[in-house]
CSV table of C-alpha atoms and ligand atoms in Angstrom, one decimal:
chain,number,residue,atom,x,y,z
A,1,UNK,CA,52.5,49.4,76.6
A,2,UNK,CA,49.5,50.1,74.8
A,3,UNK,CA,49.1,53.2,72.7
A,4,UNK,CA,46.2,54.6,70.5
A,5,UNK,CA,46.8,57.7,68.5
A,6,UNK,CA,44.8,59.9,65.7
A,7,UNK,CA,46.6,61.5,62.9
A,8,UNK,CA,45.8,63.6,59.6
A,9,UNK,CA,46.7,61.9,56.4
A,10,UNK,CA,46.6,65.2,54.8
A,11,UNK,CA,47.4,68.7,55.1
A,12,UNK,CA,44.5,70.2,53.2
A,13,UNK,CA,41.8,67.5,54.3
A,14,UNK,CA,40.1,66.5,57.4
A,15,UNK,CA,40.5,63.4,57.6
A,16,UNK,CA,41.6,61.3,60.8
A,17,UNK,CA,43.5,58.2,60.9
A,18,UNK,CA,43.7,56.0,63.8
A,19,UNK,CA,46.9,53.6,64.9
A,20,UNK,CA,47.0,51.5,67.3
A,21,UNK,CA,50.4,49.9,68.3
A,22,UNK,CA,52.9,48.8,71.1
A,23,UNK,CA,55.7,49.5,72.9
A,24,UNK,CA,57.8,46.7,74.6
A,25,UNK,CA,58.7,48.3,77.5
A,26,UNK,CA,61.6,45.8,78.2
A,27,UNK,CA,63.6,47.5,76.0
A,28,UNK,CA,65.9,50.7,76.9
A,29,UNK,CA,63.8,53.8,76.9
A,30,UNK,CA,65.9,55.5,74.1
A,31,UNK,CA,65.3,52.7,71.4
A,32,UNK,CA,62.0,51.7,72.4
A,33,UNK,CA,60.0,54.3,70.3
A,34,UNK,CA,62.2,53.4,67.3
A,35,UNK,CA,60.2,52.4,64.6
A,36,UNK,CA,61.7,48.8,64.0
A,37,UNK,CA,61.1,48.4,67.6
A,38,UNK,CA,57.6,49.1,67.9
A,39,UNK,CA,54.7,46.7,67.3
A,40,UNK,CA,52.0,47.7,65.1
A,41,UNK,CA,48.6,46.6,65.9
A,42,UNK,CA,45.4,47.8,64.1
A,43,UNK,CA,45.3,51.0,61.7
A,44,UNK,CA,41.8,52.9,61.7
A,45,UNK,CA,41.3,54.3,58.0
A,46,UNK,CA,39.0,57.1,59.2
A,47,UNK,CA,38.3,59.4,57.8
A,48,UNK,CA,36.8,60.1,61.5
A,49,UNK,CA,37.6,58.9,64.8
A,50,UNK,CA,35.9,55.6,66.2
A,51,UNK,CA,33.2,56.4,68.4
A,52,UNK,CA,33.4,55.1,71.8
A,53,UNK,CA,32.6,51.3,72.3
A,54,UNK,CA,33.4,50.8,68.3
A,55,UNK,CA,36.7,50.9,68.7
A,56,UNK,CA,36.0,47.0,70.6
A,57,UNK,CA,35.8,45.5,66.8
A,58,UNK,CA,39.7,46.6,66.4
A,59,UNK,CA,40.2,46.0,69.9
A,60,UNK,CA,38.6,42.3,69.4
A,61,UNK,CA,41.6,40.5,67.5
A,62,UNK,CA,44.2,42.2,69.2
A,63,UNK,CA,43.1,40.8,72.2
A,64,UNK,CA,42.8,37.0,71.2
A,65,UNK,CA,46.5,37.5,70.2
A,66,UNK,CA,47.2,39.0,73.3
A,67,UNK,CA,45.7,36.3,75.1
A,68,UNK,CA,48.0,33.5,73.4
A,69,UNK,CA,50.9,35.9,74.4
A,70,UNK,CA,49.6,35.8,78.4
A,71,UNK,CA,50.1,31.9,77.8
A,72,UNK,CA,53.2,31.8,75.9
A,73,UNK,CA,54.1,31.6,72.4
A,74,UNK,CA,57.0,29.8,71.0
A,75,UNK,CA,60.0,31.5,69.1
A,76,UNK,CA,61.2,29.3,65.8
A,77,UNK,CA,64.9,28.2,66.5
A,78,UNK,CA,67.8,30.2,65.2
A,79,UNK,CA,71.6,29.8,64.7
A,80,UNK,CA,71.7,31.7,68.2
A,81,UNK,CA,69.3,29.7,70.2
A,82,UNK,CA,68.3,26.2,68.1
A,83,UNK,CA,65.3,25.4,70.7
A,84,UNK,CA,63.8,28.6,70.1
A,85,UNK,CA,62.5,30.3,73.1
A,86,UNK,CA,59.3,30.8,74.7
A,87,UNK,CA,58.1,33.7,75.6
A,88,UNK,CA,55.2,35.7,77.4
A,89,UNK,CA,54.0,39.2,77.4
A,90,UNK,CA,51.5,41.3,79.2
A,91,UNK,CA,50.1,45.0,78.4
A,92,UNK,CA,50.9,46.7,81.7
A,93,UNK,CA,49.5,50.2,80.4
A,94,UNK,CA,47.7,52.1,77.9
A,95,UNK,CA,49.5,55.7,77.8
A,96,UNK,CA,47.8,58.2,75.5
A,97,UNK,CA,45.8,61.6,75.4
A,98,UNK,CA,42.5,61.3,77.7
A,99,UNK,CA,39.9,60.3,74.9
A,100,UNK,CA,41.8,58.2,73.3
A,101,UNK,CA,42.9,56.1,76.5
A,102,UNK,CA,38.7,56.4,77.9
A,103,UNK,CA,37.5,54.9,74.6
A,104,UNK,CA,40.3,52.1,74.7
A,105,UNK,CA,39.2,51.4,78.2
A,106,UNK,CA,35.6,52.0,78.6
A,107,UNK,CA,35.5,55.1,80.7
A,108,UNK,CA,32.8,57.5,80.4
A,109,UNK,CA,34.2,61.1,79.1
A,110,UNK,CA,36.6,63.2,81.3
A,111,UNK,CA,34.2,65.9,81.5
A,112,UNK,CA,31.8,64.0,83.0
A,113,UNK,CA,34.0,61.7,86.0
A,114,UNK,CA,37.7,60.9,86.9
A,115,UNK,CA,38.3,57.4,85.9
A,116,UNK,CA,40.9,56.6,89.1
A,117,UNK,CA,38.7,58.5,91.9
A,118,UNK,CA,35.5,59.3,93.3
A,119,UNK,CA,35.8,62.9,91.9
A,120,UNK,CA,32.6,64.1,89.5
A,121,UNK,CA,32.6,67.2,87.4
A,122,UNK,CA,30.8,69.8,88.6
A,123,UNK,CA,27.8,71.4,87.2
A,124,UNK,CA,27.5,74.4,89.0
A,125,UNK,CA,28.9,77.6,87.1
A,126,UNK,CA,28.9,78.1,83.1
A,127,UNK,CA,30.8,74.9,82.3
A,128,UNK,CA,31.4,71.1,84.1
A,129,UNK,CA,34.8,71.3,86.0
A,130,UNK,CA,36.7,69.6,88.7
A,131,UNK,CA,36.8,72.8,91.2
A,132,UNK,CA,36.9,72.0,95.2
A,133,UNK,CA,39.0,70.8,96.9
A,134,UNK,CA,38.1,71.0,100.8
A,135,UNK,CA,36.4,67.3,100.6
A,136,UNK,CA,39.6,66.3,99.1
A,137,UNK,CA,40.1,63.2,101.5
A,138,UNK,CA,36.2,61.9,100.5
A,139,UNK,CA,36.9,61.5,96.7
A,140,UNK,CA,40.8,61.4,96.6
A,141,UNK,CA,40.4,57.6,96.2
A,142,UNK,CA,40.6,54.7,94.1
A,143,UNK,CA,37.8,53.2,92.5
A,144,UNK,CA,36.9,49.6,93.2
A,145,UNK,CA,38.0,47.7,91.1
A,146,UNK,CA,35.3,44.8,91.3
A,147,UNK,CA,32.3,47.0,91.0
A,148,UNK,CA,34.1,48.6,87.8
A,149,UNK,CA,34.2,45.0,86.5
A,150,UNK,CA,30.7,44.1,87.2
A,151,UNK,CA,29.0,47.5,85.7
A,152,UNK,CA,31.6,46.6,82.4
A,153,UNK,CA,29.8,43.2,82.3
A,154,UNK,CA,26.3,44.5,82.5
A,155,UNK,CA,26.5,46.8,79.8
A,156,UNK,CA,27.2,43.9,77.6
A,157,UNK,CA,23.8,43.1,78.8
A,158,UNK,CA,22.1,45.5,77.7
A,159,UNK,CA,19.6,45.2,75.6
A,160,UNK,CA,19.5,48.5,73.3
A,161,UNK,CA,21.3,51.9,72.8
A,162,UNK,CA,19.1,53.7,75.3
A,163,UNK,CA,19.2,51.1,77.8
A,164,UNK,CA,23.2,51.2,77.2
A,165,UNK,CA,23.3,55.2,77.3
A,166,UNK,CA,20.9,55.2,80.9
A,167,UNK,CA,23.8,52.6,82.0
A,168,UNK,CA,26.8,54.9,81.3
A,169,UNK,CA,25.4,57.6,82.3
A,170,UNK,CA,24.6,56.0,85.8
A,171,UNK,CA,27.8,53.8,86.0
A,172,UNK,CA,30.1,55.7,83.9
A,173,UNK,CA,31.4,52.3,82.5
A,174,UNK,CA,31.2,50.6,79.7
A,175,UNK,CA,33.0,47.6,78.0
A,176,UNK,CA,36.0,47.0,76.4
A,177,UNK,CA,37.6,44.1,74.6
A,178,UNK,CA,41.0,44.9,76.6
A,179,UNK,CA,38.9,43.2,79.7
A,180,UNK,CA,38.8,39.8,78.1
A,181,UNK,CA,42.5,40.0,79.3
A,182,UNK,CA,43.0,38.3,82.5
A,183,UNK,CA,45.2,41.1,84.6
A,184,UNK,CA,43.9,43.9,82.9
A,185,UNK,CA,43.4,46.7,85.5
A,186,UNK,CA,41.0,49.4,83.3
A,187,UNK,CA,41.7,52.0,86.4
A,188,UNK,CA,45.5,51.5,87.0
A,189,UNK,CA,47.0,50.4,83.9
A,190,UNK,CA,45.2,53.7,82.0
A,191,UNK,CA,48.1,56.1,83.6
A,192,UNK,CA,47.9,59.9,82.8
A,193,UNK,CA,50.7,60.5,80.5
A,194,UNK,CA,53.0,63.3,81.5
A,195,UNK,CA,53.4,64.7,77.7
A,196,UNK,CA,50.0,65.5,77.2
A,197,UNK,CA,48.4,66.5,80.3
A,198,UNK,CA,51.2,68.9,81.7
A,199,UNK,CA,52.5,70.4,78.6
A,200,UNK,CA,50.0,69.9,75.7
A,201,UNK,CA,47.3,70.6,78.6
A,202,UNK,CA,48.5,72.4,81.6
A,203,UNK,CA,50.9,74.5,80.8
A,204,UNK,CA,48.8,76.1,77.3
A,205,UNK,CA,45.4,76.3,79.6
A,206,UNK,CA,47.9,78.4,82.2
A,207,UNK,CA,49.4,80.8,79.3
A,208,UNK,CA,46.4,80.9,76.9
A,209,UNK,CA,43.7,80.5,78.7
A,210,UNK,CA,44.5,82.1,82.5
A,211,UNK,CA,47.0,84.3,81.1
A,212,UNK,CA,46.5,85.8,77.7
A,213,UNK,CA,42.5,85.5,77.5
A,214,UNK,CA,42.4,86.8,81.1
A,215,UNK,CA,44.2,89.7,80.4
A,216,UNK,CA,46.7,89.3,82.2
A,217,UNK,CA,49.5,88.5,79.2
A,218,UNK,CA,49.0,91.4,76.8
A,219,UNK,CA,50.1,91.8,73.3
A,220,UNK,CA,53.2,94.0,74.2
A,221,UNK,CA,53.5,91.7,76.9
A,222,UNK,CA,54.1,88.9,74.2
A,223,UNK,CA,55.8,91.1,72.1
A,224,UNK,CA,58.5,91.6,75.0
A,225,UNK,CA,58.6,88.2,75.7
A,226,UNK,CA,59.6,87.1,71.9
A,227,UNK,CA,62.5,90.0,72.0
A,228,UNK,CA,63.8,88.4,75.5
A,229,UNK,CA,63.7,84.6,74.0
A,230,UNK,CA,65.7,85.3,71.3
A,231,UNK,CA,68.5,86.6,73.5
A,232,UNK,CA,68.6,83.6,75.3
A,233,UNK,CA,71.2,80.9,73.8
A,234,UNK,CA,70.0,77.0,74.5
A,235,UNK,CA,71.6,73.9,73.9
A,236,UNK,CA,71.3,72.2,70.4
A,237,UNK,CA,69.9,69.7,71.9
A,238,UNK,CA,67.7,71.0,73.6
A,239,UNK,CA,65.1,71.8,70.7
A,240,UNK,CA,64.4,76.0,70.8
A,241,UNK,CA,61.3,77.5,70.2
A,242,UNK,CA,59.4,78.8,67.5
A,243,UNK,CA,61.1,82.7,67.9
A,244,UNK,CA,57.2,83.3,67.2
A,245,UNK,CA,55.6,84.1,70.7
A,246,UNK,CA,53.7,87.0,70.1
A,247,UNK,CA,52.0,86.2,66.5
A,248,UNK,CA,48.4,85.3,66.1
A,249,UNK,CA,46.7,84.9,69.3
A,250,UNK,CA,50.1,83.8,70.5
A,251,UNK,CA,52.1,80.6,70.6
A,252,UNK,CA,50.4,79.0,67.5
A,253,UNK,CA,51.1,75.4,66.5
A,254,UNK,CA,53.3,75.1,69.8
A,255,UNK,CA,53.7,70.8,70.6
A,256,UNK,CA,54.5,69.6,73.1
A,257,UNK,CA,58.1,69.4,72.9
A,258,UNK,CA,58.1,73.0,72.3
A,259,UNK,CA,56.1,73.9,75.1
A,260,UNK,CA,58.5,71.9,77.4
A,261,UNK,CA,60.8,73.6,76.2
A,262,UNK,CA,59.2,77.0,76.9
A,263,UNK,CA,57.9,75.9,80.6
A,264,UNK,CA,61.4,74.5,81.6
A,265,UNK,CA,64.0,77.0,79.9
A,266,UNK,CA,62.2,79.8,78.9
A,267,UNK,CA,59.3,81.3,81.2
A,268,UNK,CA,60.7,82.5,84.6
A,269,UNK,CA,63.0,84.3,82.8
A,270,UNK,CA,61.0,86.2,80.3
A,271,UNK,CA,57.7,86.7,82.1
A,272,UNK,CA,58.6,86.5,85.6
A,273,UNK,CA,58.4,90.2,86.2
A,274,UNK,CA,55.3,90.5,83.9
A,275,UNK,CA,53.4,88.5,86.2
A,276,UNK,CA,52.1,89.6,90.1
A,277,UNK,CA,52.2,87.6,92.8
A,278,UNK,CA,49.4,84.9,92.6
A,279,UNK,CA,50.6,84.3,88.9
A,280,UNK,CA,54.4,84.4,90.0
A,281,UNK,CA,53.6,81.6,92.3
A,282,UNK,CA,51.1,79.7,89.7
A,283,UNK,CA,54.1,79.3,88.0
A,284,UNK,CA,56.9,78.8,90.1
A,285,UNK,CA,55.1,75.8,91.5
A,286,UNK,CA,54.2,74.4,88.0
A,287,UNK,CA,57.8,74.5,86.8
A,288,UNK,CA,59.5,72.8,89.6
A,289,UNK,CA,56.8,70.2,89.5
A,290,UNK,CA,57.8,69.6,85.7
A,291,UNK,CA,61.3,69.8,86.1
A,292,UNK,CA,61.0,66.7,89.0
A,293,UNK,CA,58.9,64.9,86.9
A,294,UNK,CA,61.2,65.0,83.4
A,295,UNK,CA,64.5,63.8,85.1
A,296,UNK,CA,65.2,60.3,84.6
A,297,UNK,CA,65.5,58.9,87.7
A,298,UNK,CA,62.8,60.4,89.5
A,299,UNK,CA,63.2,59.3,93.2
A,300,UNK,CA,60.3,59.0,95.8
A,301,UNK,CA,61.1,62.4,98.0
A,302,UNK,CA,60.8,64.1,94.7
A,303,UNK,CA,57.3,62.9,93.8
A,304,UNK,CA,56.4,63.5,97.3
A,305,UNK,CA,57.3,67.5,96.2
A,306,UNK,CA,55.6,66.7,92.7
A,307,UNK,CA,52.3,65.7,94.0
A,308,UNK,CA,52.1,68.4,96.7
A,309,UNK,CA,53.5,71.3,93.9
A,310,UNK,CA,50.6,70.3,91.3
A,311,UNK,CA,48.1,70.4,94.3
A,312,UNK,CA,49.3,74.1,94.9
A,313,UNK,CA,48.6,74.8,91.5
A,314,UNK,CA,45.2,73.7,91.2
A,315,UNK,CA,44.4,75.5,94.8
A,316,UNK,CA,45.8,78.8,93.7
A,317,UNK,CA,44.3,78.6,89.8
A,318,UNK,CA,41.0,78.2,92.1
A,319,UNK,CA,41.7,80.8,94.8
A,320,UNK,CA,41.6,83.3,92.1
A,321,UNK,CA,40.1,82.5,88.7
A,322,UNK,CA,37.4,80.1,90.2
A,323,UNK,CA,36.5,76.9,90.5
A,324,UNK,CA,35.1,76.7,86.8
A,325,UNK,CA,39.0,76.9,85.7
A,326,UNK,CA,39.7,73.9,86.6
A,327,UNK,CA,39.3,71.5,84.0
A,328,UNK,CA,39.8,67.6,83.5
A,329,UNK,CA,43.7,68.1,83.2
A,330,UNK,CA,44.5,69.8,86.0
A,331,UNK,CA,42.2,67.5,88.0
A,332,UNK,CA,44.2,64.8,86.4
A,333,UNK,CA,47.7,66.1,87.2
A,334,UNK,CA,47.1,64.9,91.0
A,335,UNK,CA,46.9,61.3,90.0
A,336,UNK,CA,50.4,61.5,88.0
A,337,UNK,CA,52.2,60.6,91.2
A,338,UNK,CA,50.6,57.7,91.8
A,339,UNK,CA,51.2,56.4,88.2
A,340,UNK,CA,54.7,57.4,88.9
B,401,ZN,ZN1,40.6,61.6,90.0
């Protein structure tokens, strides 16, 4: 598995670092993210991000190693197997936050098109979003594959910057380095990770954004809310969270573990009654879809529930805040079932 990530080498600078490394997905899930066990690819000094298509010159060597790796590559002999052992390997996906995964692939920008369906952003209303859903059956879809390929090609072929800019904007492809690789599927390997669209997106759009900025969530709301977490007792290993709720403009610095933590555990209890109906249901549906999708065996019944819980969400955030609320992620959410 292929994984792009930015960092900040210092706390009182900004200044983003880039790495870009592997995960051999072979291995048992709970010592694959150790760090002797992953593979370390390309670091990006910074100090800012690569712009889109650059990334293809850290992209470029990676790949011809890849490639020898697709044909095989022979392991020296040891005392444990003296005629050393060929082996092969194949990326089967790149799993990362949305711009990180678009650039690595050569998809236009989420606010712009989905990069697995027909669906386009809409324009209509103060801001581009991914609102209506009665056509549903038109645009839930996946794109063709072959046509991708082909308008990847031709914007190799293009001859300058505008003439590659008119093509991206009217193709909403461009190319990437990872294409050089045989069975590389640009639309199904780039899966929507879980981590980051549900809890670093979803679930802080619902609470900050729907709930505290709307109004809905005051500040003696919060207040009660911090009081009611700290009576309740959790596992030690299951990571509390900051006892902080109602400081700043609320939940400050929460990651993504935390706000798991707060979506699974924590919410219905401390804000159920805080919330009316609409809101009551927003959330029920949100947490059981969460709390199928984080079990470890996740069987196909329950994504069947998954798919059809996140759908309810996105109706009913549309129903009554409008179709401008619904942004990239939650769009995105529908297509974690079929990267399940
Ligand atoms: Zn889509």
């Amino acid at each position: 598995m292929f994984n792009l990530d930015w960092f900040q080498l210092f706390n009182s600078l900004a200044y983003s670092s880039g790495i870009i490394y592997g995960i051999i997905c072979n291995l048992p899930r709970d010592i694959r993210f150790k760090r002797e066990n992953m593979l370390y690819l390309g670091l990006l000094p910074g100090p800012e991000e690569v712009k889109l298509h650059k990334i293809n010159h850290y992209l470029s060597p990676i790949v011809d190693e890849l490639l020898e790796f697709w044909d095989g590559v022979d392991l020296p002999s040891t005392d444990l197997h003296p005629t050393g052992k060929r082996i092969r390997m194949a990326v089967i996906c790149c799993s990362n936050d949305i711009p990180a995964a678009r650039k690595l692939c050569g998809h236009i920008s989420a606010l712009v098109g989905c990069h697995r369906c027909y669906k386009i952003a809409n324009i209509s209303g103060r801001k581009l979003n991914y609102g209506g859903f009665d056509n549903m059956t038109e645009w839930f879809v996946q794109k063709d594959l072959n046509k991708y390929l082909r308008n990847a090609e031709r914007w190799r072929l293009c001859k300058s910057k505008y003439e590659r800019k008119k093509h991206v904007s009217k193709t909403h492809v461009r190319w990437s380095e990872l294409l050089r690789l045989p069975y590389f599927n640009p639309i199904r390997f780039f899966v929507v990770d879980p981590m980051h669209n549900l809890f670093l997106g979803i679930a802080h759009w619902i609470v900050k954004r729907l709930w505290i900025d709307g109004g809905k969530i005051t500040k003696t709301h919060l207040k009660l809310m911090e009081k009611r977490a700290k009576k309740i007792q959790v596992p030690v290993d299951l990571g509390r969270i900051p006892s902080k709720i109602a400081t700043g403009e609320g939940f400050s610095g929460y990651t993504a573990d935390q706000w798991r933590s707060f979506i699974m555990i924590y919410a219905t209890p401390i804000m159920w009654d805080l919330l009316d109906e609409t809101n009551q249901k927003i959330l029920a549906n949100f947490v059981r879809a969460c709390t199928l999708l984080v079990c470890r065996i996740v069987n196909k019944s329950a994504l069947l529930e998954v798919h059809y819980r996140l759908h309810q969400v996105a109706r009913l955030i549309e129903e009554n805040y409008g179709q401008e609320k619904i942004t990239p992620n939650i769009h995105l959410s529908l297509h974690i079932v079929e990267c399940c």
